[in-house]
Short mmCIF file of C-alpha atoms and ligand atoms in Angstrom, two decimals:
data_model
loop_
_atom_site.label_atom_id
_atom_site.label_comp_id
_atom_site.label_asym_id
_atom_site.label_seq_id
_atom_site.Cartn_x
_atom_site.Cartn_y
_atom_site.Cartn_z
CA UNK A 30 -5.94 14.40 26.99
CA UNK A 31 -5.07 10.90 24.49
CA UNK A 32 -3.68 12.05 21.48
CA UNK A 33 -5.47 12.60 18.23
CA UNK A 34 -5.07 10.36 15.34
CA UNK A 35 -6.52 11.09 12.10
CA UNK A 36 -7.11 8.22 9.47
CA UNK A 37 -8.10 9.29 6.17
CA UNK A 38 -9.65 6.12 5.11
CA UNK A 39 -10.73 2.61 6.23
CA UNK A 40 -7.84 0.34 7.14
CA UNK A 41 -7.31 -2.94 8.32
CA UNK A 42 -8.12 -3.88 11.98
CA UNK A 43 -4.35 -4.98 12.55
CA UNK A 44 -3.93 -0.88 12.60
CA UNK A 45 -7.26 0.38 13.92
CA UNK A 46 -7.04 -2.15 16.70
CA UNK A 47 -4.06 -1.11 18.09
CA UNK A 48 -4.61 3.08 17.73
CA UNK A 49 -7.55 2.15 20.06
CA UNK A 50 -5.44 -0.05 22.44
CA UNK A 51 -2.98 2.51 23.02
CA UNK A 52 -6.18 4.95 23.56
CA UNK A 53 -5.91 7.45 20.95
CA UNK A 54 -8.50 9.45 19.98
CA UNK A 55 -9.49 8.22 16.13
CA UNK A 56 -11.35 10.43 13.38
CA UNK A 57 -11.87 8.40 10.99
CA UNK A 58 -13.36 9.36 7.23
CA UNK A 59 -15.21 6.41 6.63
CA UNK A 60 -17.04 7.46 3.62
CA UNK A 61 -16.27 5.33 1.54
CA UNK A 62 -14.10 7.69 -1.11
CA UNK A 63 -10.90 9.88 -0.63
CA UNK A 64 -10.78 12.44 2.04
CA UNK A 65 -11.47 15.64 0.44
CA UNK A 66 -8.84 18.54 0.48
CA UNK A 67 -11.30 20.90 2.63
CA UNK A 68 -11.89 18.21 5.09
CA UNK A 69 -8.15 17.04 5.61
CA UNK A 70 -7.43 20.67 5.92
CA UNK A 71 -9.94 21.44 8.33
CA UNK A 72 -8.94 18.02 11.10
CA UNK A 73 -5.67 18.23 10.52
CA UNK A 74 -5.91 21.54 12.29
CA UNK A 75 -6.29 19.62 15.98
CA UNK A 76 -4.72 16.48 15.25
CA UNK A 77 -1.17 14.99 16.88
CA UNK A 78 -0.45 12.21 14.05
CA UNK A 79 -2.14 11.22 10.89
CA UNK A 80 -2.16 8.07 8.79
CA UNK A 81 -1.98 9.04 4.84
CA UNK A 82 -3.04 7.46 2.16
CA UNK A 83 -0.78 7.26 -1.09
CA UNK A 84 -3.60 10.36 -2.45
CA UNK A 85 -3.27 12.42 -0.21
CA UNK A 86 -1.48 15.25 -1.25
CA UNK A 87 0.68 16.23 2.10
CA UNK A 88 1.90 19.61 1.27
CA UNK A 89 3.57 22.91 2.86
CA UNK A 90 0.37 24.90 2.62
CA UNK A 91 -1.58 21.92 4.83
CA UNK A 92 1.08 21.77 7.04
CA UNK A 93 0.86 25.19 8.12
CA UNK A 94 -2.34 24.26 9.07
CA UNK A 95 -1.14 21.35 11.70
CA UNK A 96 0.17 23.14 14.63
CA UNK A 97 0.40 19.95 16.41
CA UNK A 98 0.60 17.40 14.41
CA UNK A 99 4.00 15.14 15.04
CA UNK A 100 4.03 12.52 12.48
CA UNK A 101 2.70 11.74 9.08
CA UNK A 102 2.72 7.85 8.75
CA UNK A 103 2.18 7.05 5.12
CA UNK A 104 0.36 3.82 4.06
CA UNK A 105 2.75 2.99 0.78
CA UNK A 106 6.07 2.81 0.53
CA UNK A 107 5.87 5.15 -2.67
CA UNK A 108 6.11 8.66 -0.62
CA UNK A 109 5.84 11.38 -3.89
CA UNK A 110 2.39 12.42 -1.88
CA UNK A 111 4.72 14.05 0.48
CA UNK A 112 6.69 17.09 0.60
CA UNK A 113 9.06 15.23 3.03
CA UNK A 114 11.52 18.21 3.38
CA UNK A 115 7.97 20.73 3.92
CA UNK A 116 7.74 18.35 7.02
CA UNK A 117 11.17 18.05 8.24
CA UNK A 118 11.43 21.81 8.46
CA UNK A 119 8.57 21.52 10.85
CA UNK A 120 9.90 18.72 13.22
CA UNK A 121 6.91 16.26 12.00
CA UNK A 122 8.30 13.00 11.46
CA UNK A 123 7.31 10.76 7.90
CA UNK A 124 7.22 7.38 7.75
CA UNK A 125 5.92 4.64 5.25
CA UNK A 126 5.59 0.96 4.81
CA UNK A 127 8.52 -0.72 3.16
CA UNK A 128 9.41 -4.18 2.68
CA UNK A 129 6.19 -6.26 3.33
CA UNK A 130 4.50 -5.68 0.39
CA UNK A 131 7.65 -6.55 -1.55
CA UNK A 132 6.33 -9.94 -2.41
CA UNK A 133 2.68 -9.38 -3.08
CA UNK A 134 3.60 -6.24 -5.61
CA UNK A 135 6.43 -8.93 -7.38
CA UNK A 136 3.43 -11.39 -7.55
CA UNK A 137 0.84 -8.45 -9.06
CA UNK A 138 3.56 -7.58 -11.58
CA UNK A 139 3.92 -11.20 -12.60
CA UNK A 140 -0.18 -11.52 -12.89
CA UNK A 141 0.42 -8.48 -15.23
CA UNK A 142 3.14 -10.39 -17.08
CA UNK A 143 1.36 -13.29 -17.68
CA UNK A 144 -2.08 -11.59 -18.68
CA UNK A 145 -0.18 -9.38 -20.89
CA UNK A 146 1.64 -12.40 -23.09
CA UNK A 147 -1.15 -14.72 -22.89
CA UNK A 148 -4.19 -12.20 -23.57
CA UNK A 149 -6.05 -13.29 -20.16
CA UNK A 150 -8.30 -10.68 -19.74
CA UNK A 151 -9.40 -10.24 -23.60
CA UNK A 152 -9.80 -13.99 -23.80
CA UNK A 153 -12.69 -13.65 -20.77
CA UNK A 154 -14.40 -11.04 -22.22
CA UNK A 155 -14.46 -13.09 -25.61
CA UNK A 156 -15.37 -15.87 -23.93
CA UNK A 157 -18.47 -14.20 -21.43
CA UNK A 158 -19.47 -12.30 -24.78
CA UNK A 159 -20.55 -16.43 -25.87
CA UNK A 160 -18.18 -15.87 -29.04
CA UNK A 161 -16.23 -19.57 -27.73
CA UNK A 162 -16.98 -21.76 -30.97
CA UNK A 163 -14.83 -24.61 -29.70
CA UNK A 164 -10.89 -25.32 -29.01
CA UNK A 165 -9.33 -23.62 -32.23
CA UNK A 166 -5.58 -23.87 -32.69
CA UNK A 167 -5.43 -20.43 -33.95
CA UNK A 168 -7.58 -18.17 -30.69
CA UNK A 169 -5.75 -16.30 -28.88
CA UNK A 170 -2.20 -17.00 -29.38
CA UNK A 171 -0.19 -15.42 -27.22
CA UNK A 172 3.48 -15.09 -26.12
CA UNK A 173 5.74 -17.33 -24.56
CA UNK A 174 7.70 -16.17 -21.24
CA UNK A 175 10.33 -18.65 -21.66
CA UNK A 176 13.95 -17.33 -23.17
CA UNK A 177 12.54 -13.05 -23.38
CA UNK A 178 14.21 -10.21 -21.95
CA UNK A 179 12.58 -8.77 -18.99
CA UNK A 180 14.00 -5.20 -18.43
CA UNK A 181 13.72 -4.17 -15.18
CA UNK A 182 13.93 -0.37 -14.42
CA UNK A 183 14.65 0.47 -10.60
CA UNK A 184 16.34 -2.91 -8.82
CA UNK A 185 15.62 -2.38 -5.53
CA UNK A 186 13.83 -4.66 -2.88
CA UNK A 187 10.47 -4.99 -5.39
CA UNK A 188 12.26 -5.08 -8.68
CA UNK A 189 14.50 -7.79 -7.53
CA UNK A 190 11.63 -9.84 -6.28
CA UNK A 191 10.54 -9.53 -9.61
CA UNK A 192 13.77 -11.00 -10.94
CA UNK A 193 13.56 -14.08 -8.98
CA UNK A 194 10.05 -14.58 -10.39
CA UNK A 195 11.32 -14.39 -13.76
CA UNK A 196 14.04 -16.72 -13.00
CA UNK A 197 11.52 -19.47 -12.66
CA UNK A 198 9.99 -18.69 -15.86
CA UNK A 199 13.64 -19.04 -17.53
CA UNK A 200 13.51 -15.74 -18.54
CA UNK A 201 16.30 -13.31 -19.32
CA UNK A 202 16.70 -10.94 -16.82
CA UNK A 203 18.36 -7.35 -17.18
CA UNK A 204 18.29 -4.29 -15.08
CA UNK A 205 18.84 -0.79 -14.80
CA UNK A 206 19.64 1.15 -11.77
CA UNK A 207 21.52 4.42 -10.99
CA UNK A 208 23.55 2.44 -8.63
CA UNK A 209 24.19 -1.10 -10.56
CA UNK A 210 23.72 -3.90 -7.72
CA UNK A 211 26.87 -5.97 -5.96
CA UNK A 212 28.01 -8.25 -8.10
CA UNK A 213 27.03 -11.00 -5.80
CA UNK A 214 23.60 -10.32 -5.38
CA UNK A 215 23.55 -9.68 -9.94
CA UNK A 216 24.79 -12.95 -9.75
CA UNK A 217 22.53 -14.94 -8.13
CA UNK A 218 19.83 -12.76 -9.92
CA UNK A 219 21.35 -13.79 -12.80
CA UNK A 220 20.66 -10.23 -13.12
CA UNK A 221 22.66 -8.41 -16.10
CA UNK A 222 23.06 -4.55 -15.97
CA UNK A 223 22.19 -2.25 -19.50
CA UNK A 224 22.24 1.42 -19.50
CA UNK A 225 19.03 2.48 -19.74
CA UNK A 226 18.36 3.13 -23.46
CA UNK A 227 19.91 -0.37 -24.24
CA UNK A 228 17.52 -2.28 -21.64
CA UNK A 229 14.44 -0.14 -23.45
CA UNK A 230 15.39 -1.17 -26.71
CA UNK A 231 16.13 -5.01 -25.99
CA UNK A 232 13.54 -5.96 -23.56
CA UNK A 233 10.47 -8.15 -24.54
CA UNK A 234 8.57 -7.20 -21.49
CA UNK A 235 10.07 -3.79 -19.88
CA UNK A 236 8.58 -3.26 -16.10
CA UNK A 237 9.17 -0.15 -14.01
CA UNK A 238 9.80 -0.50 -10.66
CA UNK A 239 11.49 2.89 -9.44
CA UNK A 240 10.19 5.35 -6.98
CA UNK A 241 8.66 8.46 -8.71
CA UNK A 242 10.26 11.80 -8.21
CA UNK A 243 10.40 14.82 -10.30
CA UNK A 244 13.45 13.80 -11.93
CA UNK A 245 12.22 10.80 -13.76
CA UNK A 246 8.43 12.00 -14.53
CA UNK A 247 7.65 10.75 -17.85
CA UNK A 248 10.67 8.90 -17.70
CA UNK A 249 8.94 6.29 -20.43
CA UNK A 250 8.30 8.92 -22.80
CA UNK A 251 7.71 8.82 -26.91
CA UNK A 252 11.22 8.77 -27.37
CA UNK A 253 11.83 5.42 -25.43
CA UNK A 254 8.36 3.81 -26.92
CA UNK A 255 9.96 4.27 -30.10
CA UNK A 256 12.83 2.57 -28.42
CA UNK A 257 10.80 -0.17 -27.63
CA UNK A 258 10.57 -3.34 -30.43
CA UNK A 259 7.39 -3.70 -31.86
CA UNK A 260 6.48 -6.92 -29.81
CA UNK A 261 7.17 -6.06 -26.49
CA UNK A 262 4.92 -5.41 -23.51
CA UNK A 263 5.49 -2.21 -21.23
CA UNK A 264 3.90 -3.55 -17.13
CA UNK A 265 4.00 -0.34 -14.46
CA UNK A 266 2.79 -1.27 -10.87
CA UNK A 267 5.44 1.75 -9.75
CA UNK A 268 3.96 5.05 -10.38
CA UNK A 269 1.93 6.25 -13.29
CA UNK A 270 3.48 9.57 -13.82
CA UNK A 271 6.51 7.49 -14.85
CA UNK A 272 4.64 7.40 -18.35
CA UNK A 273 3.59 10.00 -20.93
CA UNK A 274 0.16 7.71 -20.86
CA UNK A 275 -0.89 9.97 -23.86
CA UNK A 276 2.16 8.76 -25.50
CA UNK A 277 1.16 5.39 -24.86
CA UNK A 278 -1.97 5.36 -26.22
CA UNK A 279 -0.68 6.52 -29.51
CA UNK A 280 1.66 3.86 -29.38
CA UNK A 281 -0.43 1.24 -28.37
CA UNK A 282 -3.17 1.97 -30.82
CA UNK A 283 -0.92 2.37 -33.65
CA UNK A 284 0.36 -1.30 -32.83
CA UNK A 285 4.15 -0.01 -32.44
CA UNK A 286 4.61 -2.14 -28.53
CA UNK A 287 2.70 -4.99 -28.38
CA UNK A 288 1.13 -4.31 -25.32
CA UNK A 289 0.59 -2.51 -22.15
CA UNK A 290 -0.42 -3.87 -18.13
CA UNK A 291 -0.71 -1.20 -16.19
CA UNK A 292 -2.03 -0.80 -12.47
CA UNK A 293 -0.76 2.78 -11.26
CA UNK A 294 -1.61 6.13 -13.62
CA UNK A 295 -0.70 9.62 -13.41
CA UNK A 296 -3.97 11.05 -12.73
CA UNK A 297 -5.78 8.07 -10.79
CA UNK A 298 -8.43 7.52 -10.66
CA UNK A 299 -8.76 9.20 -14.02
CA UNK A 300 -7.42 7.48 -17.03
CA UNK A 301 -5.82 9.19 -20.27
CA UNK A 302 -8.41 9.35 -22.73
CA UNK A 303 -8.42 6.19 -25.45
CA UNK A 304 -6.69 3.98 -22.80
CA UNK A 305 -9.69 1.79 -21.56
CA UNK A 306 -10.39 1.33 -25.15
CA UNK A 307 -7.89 -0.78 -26.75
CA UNK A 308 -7.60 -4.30 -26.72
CA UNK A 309 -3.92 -4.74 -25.97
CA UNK A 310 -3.74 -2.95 -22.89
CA UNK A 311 -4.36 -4.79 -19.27
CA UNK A 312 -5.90 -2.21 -16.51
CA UNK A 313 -6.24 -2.54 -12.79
CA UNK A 314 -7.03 -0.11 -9.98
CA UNK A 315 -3.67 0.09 -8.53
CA UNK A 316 -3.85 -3.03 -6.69
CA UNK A 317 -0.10 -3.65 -6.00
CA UNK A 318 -0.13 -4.17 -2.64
CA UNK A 319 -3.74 -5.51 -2.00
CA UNK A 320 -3.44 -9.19 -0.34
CA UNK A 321 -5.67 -9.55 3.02
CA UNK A 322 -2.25 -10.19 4.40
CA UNK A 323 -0.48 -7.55 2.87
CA UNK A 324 -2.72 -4.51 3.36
CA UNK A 325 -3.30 -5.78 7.38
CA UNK A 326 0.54 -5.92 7.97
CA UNK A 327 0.84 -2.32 6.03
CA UNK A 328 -1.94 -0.99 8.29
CA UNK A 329 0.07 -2.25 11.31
CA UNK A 330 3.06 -0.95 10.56
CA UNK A 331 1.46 2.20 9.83
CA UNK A 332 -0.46 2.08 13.42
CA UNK A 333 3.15 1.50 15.20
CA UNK A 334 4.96 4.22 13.15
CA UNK A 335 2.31 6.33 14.74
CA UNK A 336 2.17 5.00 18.29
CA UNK A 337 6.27 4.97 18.33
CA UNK A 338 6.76 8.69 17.38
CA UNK A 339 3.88 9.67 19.77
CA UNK A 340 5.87 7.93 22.17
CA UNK A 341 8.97 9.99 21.39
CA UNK A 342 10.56 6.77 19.79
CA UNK A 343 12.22 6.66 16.81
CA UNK A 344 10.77 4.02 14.09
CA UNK A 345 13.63 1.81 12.01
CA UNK A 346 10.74 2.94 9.05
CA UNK A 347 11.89 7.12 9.84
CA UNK A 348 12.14 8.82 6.77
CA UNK A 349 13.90 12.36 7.69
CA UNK A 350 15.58 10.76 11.15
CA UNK A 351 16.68 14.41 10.95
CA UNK A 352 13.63 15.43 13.34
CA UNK A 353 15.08 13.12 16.00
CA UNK A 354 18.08 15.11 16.12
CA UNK A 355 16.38 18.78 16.06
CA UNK A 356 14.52 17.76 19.22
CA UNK A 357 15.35 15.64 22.03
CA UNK A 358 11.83 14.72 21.87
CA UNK A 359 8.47 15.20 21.38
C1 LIG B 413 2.88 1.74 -2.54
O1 LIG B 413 3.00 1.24 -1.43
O2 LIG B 413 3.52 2.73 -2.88
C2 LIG B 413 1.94 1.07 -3.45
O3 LIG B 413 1.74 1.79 -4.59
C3 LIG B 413 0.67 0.73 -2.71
O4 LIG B 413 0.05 -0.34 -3.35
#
């Protein structure tokens, strides 16, 4: 009998292509919204592997209900959907997708950036609403890149493509990270390290770019918007629980940070109330990773995570390797 995948949503071809090559057996919810709870809970009951979707809450009590399932392949690299250890404990390996959406979530932050300082989005709406009376030197100034601080908070693979974005735009690039980086690789970043309380309080445009765990929820909390000066720009493409969002929207409405571009938030795809209406705040439906390019080689990488652990193979991608050593195989 092939073994069963389930898919919880639409992917690429680059992944669905090659599921069906190796002649798995695909359920597939194609509606065209997030699997429901009842319904992951009720296939996950006969399924051998499963490709997740960053909303998918992968927990011990649906677990219990997978008697055969073998590997959870994750399609993010964030993994705070999954109780990782629930999964270890029952031999089912986890993997996700790191690395090749590096540069097209560095790119979406920089989009954020730049809409942010220069006012992109309010300027179209001004502009569709027919209120364009002609060039005036005055509309819509916005701020420069060139010469401000860009704190970075979490310098791994993303928030160092990030840096070398902001390089180009002769920007002033510090960092915080509970490990600082080698001083080679700082260097060529031009990279300079602040504890964290000194990056929030010097940075013109402070952009989170950490995993999300427990430990740092609501890392950017009142506190550290206080921190903040009054002109700079807060830009989250990491995780939205990394935010007291209702925090924000005081903040932002009171006019103490400049400005907020967000594309991740704590309660997707609900947003805190008050957000969507202020001016000063940039919004997009967590779009980090979506290129053409990027999503198809995430949905690949997914498919062979799931293929290679069916196989009794262990991916380089492995989260808990541990699972390898419990068993000799699968
Ligand atoms: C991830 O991979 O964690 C991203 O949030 C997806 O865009």
């Amino acid at each position: 009998m092939s073994p069963k995948v389930l898919i919880t949503r639409n992917i690429p071809d680059t992944g669905m292509d090659l599921l069906k090559e190796s002649n798995f057996e695909c359920i597939i919810n194609d509606a065209d919204l997030p699997i429901r709870r009842r319904e992951l809970e009720t296939l996950i009951a006969e399924v051998d592997g499963l490709i997740a979707m960053l909303n998918d809450r992968i927990d011990a009590p649906l677990l219990e209900r997978a008697p055969s399932l073998k590997v959870v392949a994750n399609l993010a690299a964030g993994i705070d959907n999954i109780d990782i250890s629930a999964c270890t404990g029952r031999g089912i390996a986890v993997t996700n997708t790191p690395g090749v959406l590096t540069e097209a979530t560095a790119d979406l932050t920089f989009a954020l950036i730049l809409a942010a300082a220069r006012r992109v989005i309010e300027a179209d709406h001004y502009l569709r609403e027919g209120r364009f009376n002609g060039w005036d030197p005055l509309l819509f100034r916005g701020t420069s890149l060139q010469g401000k601080t860009l704190g970075i908070i979490g310098m791994g693979r993303i928030g160092q493509a990030v840096a070398k974005r902001a390089l180009a735009f002769n920007m002033k690039i510090t960092y915080f990270k509970r490990s600082p980086l080698p001083a080679e690789v700082a260097a060529r970043l031009k990279a300079e390290y602040h504890p964290l309380d000194d990056l929030v309080k010097n940075a013109d445009f402070l952009s989170l770019h950490l995993p999300y765990t427990p430990g740092v929820h609501h890392l950017i909390n009142s506190k550290r918007l206080d921190m903040m000066k009054p002109g700079a720009y807060l830009i989250n493409t990491a995780r939205g629980a990394l935010v007291d969002e209702k925090s924000l929207v005081k903040h932002l409405r009171a006019g103490k940070i400049a400005g907020a571009a967000l594309d991740v938030f704590e309660h997707e795809p609900l947003l805190a109330p008050g957000l969507a209406d202020l001016d000063n705040v940039t919004l997009l439906p967590h779009l980090g990773s979506a290129t053409a390019e990027t999503r198809s080689a995430m949905a690949r990488m997914a498919a062979e995570s799931v293929c290679c652990i069916l196989a009794g193979e262990k991916p380089e991608n492995i989260l808990n390797p541990q699972v390898f050593e419990q068993k000799s195989g699968f």
